[in-house]
Tab-separated table of C-alpha atoms in Angstrom:
chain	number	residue	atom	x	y	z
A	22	UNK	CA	116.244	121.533	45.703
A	23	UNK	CA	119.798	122.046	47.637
A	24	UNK	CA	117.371	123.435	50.533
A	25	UNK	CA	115.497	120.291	50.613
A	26	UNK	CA	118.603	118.007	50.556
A	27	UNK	CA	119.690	119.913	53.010
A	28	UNK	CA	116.477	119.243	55.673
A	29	UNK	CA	116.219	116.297	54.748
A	30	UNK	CA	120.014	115.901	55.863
A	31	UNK	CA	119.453	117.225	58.709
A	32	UNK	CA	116.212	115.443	59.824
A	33	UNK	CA	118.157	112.149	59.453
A	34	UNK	CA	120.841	113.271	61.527
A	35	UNK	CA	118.134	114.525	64.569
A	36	UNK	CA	118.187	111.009	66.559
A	37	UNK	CA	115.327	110.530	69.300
A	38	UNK	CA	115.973	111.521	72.330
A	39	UNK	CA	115.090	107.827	73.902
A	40	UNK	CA	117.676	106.504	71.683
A	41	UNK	CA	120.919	107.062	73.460
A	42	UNK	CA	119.179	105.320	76.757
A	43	UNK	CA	117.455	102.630	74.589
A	44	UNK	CA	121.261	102.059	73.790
A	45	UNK	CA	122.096	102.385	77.073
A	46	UNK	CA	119.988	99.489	78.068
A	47	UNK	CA	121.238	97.330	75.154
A	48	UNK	CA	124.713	97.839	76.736
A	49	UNK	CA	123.264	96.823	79.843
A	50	UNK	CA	121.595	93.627	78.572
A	51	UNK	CA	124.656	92.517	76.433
A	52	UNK	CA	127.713	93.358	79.562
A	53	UNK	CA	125.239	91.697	81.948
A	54	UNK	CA	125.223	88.555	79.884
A	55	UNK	CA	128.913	89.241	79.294
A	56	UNK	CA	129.492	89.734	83.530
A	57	UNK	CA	131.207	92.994	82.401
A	58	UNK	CA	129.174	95.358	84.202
A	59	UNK	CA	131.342	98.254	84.630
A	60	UNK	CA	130.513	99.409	80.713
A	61	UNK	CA	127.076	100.282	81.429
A	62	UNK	CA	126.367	100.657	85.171
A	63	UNK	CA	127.563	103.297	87.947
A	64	UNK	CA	125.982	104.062	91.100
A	65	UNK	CA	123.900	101.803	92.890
A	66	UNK	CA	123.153	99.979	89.811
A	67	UNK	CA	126.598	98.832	89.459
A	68	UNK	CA	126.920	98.011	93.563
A	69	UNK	CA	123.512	95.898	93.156
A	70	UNK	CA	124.839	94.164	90.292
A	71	UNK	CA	128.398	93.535	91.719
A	72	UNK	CA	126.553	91.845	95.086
A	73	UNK	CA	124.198	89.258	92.690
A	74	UNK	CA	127.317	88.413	91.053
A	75	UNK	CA	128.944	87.394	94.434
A	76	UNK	CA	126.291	86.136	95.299
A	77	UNK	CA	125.887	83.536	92.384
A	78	UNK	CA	129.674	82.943	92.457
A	79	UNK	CA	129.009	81.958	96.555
A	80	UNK	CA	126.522	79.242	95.396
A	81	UNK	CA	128.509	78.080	92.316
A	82	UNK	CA	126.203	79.060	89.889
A	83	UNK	CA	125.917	79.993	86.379
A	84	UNK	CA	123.772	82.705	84.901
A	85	UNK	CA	122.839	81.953	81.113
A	86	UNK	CA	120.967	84.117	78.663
A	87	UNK	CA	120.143	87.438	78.161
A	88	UNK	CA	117.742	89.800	79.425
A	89	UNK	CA	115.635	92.536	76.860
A	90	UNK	CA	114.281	95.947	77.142
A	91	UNK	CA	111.361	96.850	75.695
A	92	UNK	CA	108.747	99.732	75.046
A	93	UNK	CA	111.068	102.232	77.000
A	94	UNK	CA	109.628	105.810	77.262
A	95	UNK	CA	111.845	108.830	78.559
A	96	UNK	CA	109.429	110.164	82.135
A	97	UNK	CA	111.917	112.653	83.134
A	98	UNK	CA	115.480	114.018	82.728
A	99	UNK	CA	117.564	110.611	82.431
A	100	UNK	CA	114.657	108.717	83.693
A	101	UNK	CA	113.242	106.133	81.440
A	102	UNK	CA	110.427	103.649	82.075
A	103	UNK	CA	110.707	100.153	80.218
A	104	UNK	CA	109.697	96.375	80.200
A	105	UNK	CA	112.511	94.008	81.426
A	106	UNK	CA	111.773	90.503	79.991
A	107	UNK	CA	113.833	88.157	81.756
A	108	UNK	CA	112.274	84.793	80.309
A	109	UNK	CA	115.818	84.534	78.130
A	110	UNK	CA	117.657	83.859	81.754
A	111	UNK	CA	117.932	80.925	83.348
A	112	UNK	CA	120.223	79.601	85.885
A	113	UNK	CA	122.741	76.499	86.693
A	114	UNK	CA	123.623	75.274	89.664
A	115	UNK	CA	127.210	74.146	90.635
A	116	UNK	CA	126.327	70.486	89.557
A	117	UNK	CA	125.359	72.214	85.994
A	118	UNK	CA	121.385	71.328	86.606
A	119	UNK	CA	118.501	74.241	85.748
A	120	UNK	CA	117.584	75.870	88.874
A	121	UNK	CA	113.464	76.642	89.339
A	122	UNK	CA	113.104	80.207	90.083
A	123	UNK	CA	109.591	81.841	91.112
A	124	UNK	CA	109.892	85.348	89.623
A	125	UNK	CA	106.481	85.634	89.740
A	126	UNK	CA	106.373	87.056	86.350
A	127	UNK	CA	108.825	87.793	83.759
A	128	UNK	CA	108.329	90.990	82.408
A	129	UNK	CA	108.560	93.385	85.047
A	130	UNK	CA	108.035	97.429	84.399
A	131	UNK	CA	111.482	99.350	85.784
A	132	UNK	CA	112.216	102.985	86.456
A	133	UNK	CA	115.601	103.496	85.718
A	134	UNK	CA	117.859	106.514	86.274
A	135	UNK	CA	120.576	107.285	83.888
A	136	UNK	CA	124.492	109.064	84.887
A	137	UNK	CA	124.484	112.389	83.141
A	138	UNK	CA	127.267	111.170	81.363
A	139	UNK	CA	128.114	110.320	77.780
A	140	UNK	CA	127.266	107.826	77.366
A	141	UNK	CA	124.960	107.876	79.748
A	142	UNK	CA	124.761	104.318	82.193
A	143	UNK	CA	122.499	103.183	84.793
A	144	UNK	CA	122.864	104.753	87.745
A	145	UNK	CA	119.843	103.064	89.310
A	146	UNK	CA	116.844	100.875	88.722
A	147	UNK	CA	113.771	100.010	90.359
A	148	UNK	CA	110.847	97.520	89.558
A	149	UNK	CA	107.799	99.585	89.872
A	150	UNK	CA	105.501	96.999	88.407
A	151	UNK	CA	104.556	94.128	85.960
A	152	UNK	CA	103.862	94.753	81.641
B	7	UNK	CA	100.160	94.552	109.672
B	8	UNK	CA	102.112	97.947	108.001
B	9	UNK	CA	105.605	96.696	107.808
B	10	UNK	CA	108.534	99.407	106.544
B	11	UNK	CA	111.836	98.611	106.146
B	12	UNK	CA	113.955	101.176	108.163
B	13	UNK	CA	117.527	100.406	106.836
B	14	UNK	CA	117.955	103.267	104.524
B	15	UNK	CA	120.928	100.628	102.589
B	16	UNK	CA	118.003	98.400	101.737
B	17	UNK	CA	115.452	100.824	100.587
B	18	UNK	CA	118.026	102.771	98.516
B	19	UNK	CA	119.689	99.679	97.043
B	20	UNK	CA	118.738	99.147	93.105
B	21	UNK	CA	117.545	96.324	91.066
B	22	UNK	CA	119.641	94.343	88.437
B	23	UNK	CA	118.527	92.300	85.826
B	24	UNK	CA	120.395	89.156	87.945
B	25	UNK	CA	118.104	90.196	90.864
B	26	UNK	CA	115.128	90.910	88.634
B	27	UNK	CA	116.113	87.012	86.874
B	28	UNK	CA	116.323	85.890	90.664
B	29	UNK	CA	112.753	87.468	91.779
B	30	UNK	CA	114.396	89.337	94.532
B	31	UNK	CA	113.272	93.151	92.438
B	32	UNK	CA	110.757	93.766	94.738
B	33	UNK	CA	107.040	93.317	94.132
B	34	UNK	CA	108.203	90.305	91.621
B	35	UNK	CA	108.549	88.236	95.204
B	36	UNK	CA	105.770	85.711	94.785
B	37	UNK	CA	106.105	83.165	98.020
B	38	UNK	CA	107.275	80.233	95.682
B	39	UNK	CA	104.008	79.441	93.838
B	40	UNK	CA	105.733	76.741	91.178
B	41	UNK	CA	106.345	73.334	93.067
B	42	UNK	CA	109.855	72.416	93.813
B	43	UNK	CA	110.745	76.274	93.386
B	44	UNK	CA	111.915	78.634	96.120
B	45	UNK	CA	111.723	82.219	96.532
B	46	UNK	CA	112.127	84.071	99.893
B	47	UNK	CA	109.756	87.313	99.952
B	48	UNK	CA	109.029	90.612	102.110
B	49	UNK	CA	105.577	90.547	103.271
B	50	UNK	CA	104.005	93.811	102.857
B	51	UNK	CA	100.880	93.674	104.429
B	52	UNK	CA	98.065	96.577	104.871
B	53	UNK	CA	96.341	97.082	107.858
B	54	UNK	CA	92.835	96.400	107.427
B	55	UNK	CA	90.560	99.263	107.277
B	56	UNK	CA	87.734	98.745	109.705
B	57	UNK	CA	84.373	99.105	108.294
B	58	UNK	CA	82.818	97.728	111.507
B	59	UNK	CA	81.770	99.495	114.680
B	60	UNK	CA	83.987	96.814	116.756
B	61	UNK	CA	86.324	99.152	118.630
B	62	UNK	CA	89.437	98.407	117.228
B	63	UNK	CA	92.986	97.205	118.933
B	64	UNK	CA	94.717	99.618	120.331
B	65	UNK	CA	98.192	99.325	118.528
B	66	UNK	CA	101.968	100.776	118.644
B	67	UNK	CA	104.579	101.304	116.640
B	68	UNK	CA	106.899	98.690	117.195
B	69	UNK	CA	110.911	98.082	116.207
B	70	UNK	CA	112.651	94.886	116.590
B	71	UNK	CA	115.766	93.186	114.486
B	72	UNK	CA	115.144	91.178	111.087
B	73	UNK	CA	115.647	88.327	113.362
B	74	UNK	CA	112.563	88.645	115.040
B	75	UNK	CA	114.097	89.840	118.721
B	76	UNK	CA	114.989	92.984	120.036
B	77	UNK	CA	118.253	92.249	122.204
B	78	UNK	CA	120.088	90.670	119.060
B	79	UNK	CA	120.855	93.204	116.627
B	80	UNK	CA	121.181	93.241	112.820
B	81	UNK	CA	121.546	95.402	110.404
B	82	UNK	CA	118.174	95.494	109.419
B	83	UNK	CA	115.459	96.755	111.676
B	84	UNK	CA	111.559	96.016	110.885
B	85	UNK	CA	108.749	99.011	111.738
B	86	UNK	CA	105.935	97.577	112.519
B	87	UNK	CA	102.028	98.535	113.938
B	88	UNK	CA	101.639	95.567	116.075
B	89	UNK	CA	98.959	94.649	118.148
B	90	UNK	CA	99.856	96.059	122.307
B	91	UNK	CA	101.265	93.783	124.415
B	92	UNK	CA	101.718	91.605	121.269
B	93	UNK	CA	105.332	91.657	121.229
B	94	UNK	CA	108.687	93.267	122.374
B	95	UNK	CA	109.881	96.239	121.256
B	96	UNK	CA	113.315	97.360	121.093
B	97	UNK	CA	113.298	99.704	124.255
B	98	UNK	CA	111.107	97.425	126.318
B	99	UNK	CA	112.822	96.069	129.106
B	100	UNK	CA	113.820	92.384	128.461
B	101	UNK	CA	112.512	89.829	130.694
B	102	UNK	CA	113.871	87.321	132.950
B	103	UNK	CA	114.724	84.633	130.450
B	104	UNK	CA	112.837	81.178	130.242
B	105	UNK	CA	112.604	78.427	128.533
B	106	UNK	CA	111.067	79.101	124.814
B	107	UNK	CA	109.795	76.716	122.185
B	108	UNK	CA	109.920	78.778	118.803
B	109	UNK	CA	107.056	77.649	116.636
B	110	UNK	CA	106.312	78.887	112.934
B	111	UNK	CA	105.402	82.587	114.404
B	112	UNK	CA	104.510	85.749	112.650
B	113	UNK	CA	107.834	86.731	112.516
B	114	UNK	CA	108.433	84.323	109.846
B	115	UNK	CA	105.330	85.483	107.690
B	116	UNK	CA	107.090	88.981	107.777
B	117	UNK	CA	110.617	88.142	107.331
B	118	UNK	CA	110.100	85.565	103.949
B	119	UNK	CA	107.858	82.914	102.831
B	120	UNK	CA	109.429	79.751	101.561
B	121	UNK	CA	108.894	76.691	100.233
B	122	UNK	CA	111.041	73.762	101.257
B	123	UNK	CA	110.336	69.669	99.800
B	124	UNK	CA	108.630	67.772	102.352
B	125	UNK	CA	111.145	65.056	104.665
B	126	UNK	CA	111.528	61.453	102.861
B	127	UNK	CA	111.184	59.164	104.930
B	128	UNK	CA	111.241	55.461	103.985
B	129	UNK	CA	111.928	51.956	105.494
B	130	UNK	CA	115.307	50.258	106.378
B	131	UNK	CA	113.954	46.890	107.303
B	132	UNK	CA	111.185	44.778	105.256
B	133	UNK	CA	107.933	46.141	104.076
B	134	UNK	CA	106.361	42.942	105.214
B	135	UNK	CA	107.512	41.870	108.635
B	136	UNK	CA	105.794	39.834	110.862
B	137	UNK	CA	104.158	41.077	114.285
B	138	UNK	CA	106.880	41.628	117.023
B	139	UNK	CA	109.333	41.529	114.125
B	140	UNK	CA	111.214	45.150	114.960
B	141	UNK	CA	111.006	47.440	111.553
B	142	UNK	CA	113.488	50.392	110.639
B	143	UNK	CA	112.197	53.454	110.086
B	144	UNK	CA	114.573	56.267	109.066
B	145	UNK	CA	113.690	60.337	107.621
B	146	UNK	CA	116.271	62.571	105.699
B	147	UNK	CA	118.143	64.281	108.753
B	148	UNK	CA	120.568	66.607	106.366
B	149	UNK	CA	120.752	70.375	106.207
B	150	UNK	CA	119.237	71.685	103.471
B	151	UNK	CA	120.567	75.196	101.787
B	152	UNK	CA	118.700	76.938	99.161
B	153	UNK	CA	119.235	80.355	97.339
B	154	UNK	CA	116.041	82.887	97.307
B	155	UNK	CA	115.915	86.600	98.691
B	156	UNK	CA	114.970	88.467	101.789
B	157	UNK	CA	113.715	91.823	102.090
B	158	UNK	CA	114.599	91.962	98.293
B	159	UNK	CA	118.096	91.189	98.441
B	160	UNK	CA	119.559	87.719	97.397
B	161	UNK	CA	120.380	85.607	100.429
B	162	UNK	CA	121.582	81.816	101.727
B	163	UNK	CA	118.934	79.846	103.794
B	164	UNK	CA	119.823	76.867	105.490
B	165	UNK	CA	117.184	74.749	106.886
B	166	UNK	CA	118.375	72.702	109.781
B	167	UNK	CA	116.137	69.380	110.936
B	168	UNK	CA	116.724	69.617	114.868
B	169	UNK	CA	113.753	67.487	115.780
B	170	UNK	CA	112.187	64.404	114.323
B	171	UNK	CA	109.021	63.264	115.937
B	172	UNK	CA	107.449	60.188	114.919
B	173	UNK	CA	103.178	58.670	114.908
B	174	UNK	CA	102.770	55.264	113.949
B	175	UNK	CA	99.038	53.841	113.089
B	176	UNK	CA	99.069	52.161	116.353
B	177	UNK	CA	99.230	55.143	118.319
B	178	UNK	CA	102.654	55.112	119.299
B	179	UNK	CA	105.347	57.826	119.229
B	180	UNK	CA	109.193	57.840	119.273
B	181	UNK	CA	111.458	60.606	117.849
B	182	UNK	CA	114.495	60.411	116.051
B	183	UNK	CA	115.738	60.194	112.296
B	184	UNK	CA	116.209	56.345	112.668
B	185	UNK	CA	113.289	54.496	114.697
B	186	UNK	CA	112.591	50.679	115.275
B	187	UNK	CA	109.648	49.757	116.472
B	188	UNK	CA	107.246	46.332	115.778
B	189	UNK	CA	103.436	46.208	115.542
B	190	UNK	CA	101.458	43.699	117.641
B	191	UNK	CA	98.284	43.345	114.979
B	192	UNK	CA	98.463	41.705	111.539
B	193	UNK	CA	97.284	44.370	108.638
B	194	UNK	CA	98.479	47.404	107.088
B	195	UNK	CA	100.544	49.420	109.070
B	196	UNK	CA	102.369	52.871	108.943
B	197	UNK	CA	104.586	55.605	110.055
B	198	UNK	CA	105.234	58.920	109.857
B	199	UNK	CA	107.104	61.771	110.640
B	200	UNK	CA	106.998	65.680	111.417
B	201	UNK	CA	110.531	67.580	111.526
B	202	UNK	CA	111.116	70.788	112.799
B	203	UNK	CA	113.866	72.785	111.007
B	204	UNK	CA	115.852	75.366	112.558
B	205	UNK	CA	116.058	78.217	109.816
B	206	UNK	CA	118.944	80.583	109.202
B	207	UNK	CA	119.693	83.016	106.707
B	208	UNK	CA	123.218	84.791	105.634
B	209	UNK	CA	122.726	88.061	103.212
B	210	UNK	CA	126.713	88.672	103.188
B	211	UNK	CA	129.266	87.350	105.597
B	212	UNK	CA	128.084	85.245	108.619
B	213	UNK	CA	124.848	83.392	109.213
B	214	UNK	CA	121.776	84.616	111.376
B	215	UNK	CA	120.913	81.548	113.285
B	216	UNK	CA	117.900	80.496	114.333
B	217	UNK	CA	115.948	83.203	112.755
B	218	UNK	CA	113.118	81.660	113.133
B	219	UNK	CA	111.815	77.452	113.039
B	220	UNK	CA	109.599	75.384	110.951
B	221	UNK	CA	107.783	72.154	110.285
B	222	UNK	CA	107.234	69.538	107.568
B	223	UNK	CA	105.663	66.838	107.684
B	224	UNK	CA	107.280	63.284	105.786
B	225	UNK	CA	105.442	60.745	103.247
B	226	UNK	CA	103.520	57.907	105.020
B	227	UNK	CA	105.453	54.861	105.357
B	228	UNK	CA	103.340	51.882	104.291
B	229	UNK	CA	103.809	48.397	105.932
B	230	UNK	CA	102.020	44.953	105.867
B	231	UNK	CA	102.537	43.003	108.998
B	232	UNK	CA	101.112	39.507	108.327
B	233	UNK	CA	101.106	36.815	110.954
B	234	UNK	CA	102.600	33.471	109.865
B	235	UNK	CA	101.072	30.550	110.153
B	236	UNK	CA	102.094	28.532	113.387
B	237	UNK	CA	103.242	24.861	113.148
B	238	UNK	CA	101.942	22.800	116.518
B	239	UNK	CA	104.999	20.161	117.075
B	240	UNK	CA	103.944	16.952	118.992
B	241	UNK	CA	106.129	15.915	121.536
B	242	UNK	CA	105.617	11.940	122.480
């Protein structure tokens, strides 16, 4: 009986290995909403992200909402595949009105590498399709 | 036409959710589709595989600046197959320079697609003159900036009217972003106008002028001109 208290114990505490980047990306989504980026990017991730936030701040406007990331799956050592849904973002302009954007979709299907670090951030992303 | 990107910066640069939100991740660039929206797209185009026994063009490899010449650099230089003698190349002597009318070219179909409102143009004098009467005529004649992406990266472009050119439904022409003019016949009447926009761009830090022109077309101006009735005065 101790023995199977014991694996069970032990099961519980085995976490998948997608989780830590699943939580990874849930950092991402929440400091991107947040504008602090530095928590869950490095790399070229972070240098992408740091240029679309001058850029909005050059045109005055305002990002709202937050993105999601969805059906990830782990494709290679700190390389996940998943399904950004940006529907939740929208934009204002400096006069507070919606801005139209043509995405062209709003689920797009990114590669993303992760920083060998702990906890691991994006390093860098890539859309490499629609879902 | 095969067109690569040869800055390695642009090709190695990631997405970010604010660029995917944007449309500027990439294949997500969709050449403004919803009306009134704007996006500002690479065109990656294939070369057509030829199936027929037409002997094909002979083509080169070809480099020239993101701006569409080869004597004015940027940081960006486009790889393309193009067509011989289609183009310059950087490397190809320059010609003597003369006098050049840009036009909506192919250089705009591979630098971004966009999708601007068209001109408004409207009337500043009566909608129902009579003949001879002179009638106003004026067109928007402001710059217009709007936010979209080029070559996947977010960018400024500024559309610049630089030319107003204006048809009436008699025939007639004038040019400029206010007109007068008066109509000779009774009857509906109208005007209308094409503009031709300089466009520039700015990624980070200055603006790339001119990289490339464009032209709308305005609403049709409707008019009635009537002809009053004439009173014959007697003189004893």
């Amino acid at each position: 009986m101790r023995f199977l208290v014991l694996v069970s114990l032990l099961l519980a505490g085995c976490s998948s290995p997608i989780e830590p980047y699943q939580q990874a990306l849930d950092n991402y989504s929440a400091a991107s909403a947040e504008g602090n980026l530095r928590l869950a990017l490095t790399g070229s991730a972070l240098h992408s992200a740091s240029q679309s936030q001058e850029f909005l701040k050059e045109l005055g406007w305002t990002q709202l909402g937050q993105s999601k990331f969805e059906q990830t799956q782990l494709v290679g050592e700190a390389v996940v595949t998943t399904c950004l849904d940006v529907s939740g973002i929208s934009f204002l302009d400096s006069s507070g009105v919606p801005v139209a954007i043509d995405r062209g979709g709003n689920r797009l299907l990114m590669e993303i590498e992760f920083s060998k670090t702990h906890p691991p951030l994006v390093s860098q992303m890539q859309e490499v399709g629609k879902c | 036409m095969l067109v690569e990107i040869l800055a390695g910066a642009i090709l190695a640069s990631s997405c970010d959710v604010t660029k995917a939100a944007l449309g500027g991740c990439g294949s997500s660039c969709s050449a403004g589709t919803v009306p009134g929206s704007f996006s500002l797209c690479e065109s990656k185009t294939q070369k057509k595989s030829t199936t027929s026994i037409a002997k094909p063009k002979p083509q080169r490899l070809c480099n020239y600046y993101v701006n569409g010449t080869i004597d004015i650099p940027t940081l960006t230089i486009i790889s393309a197959w193009v067509d011989v003698g289609s183009r310059l190349c950087i490397g190809d002597p320059i010609p003597e320079p003369k006098p050049v009318v840009r036009t909506v070219t192919e250089e705009l179909e591979d630098i971004f697609s966009a999708k601007l409102d068209n001109p408004k143009a409207w009337l500043t004098s009566r909608s129902k003159p009579e003949v001879f009467e002179p009638v106003g005529f004026a067109v928007e004649s402001f710059d217009v900036t709007v936010a979209g992406s080029l070559f996947g990266d977010p960018a400024t472009i500024r559309f610049r009217p630089v030319a107003f050119n204006w048809t009436f439904s008699d025939g007639s022409k004038s040019s400029g972003d206010t007109v007068s003019r008066s109509f000779s016949q009774p009857g509906k009447a109208w005007g209308k106008v094409s503009v031709r926009y300089e466009v520039d761009y700015r990624k980070s830090g200055a603006w790339t002028i001119d990289a490339a022109s464009w032209s709308l077309t305005s609403n049709t101006v409707q008019l009635e001109v009537f002809d009053p009735p004439r009173k014959t005065l007697l003189v004893p």
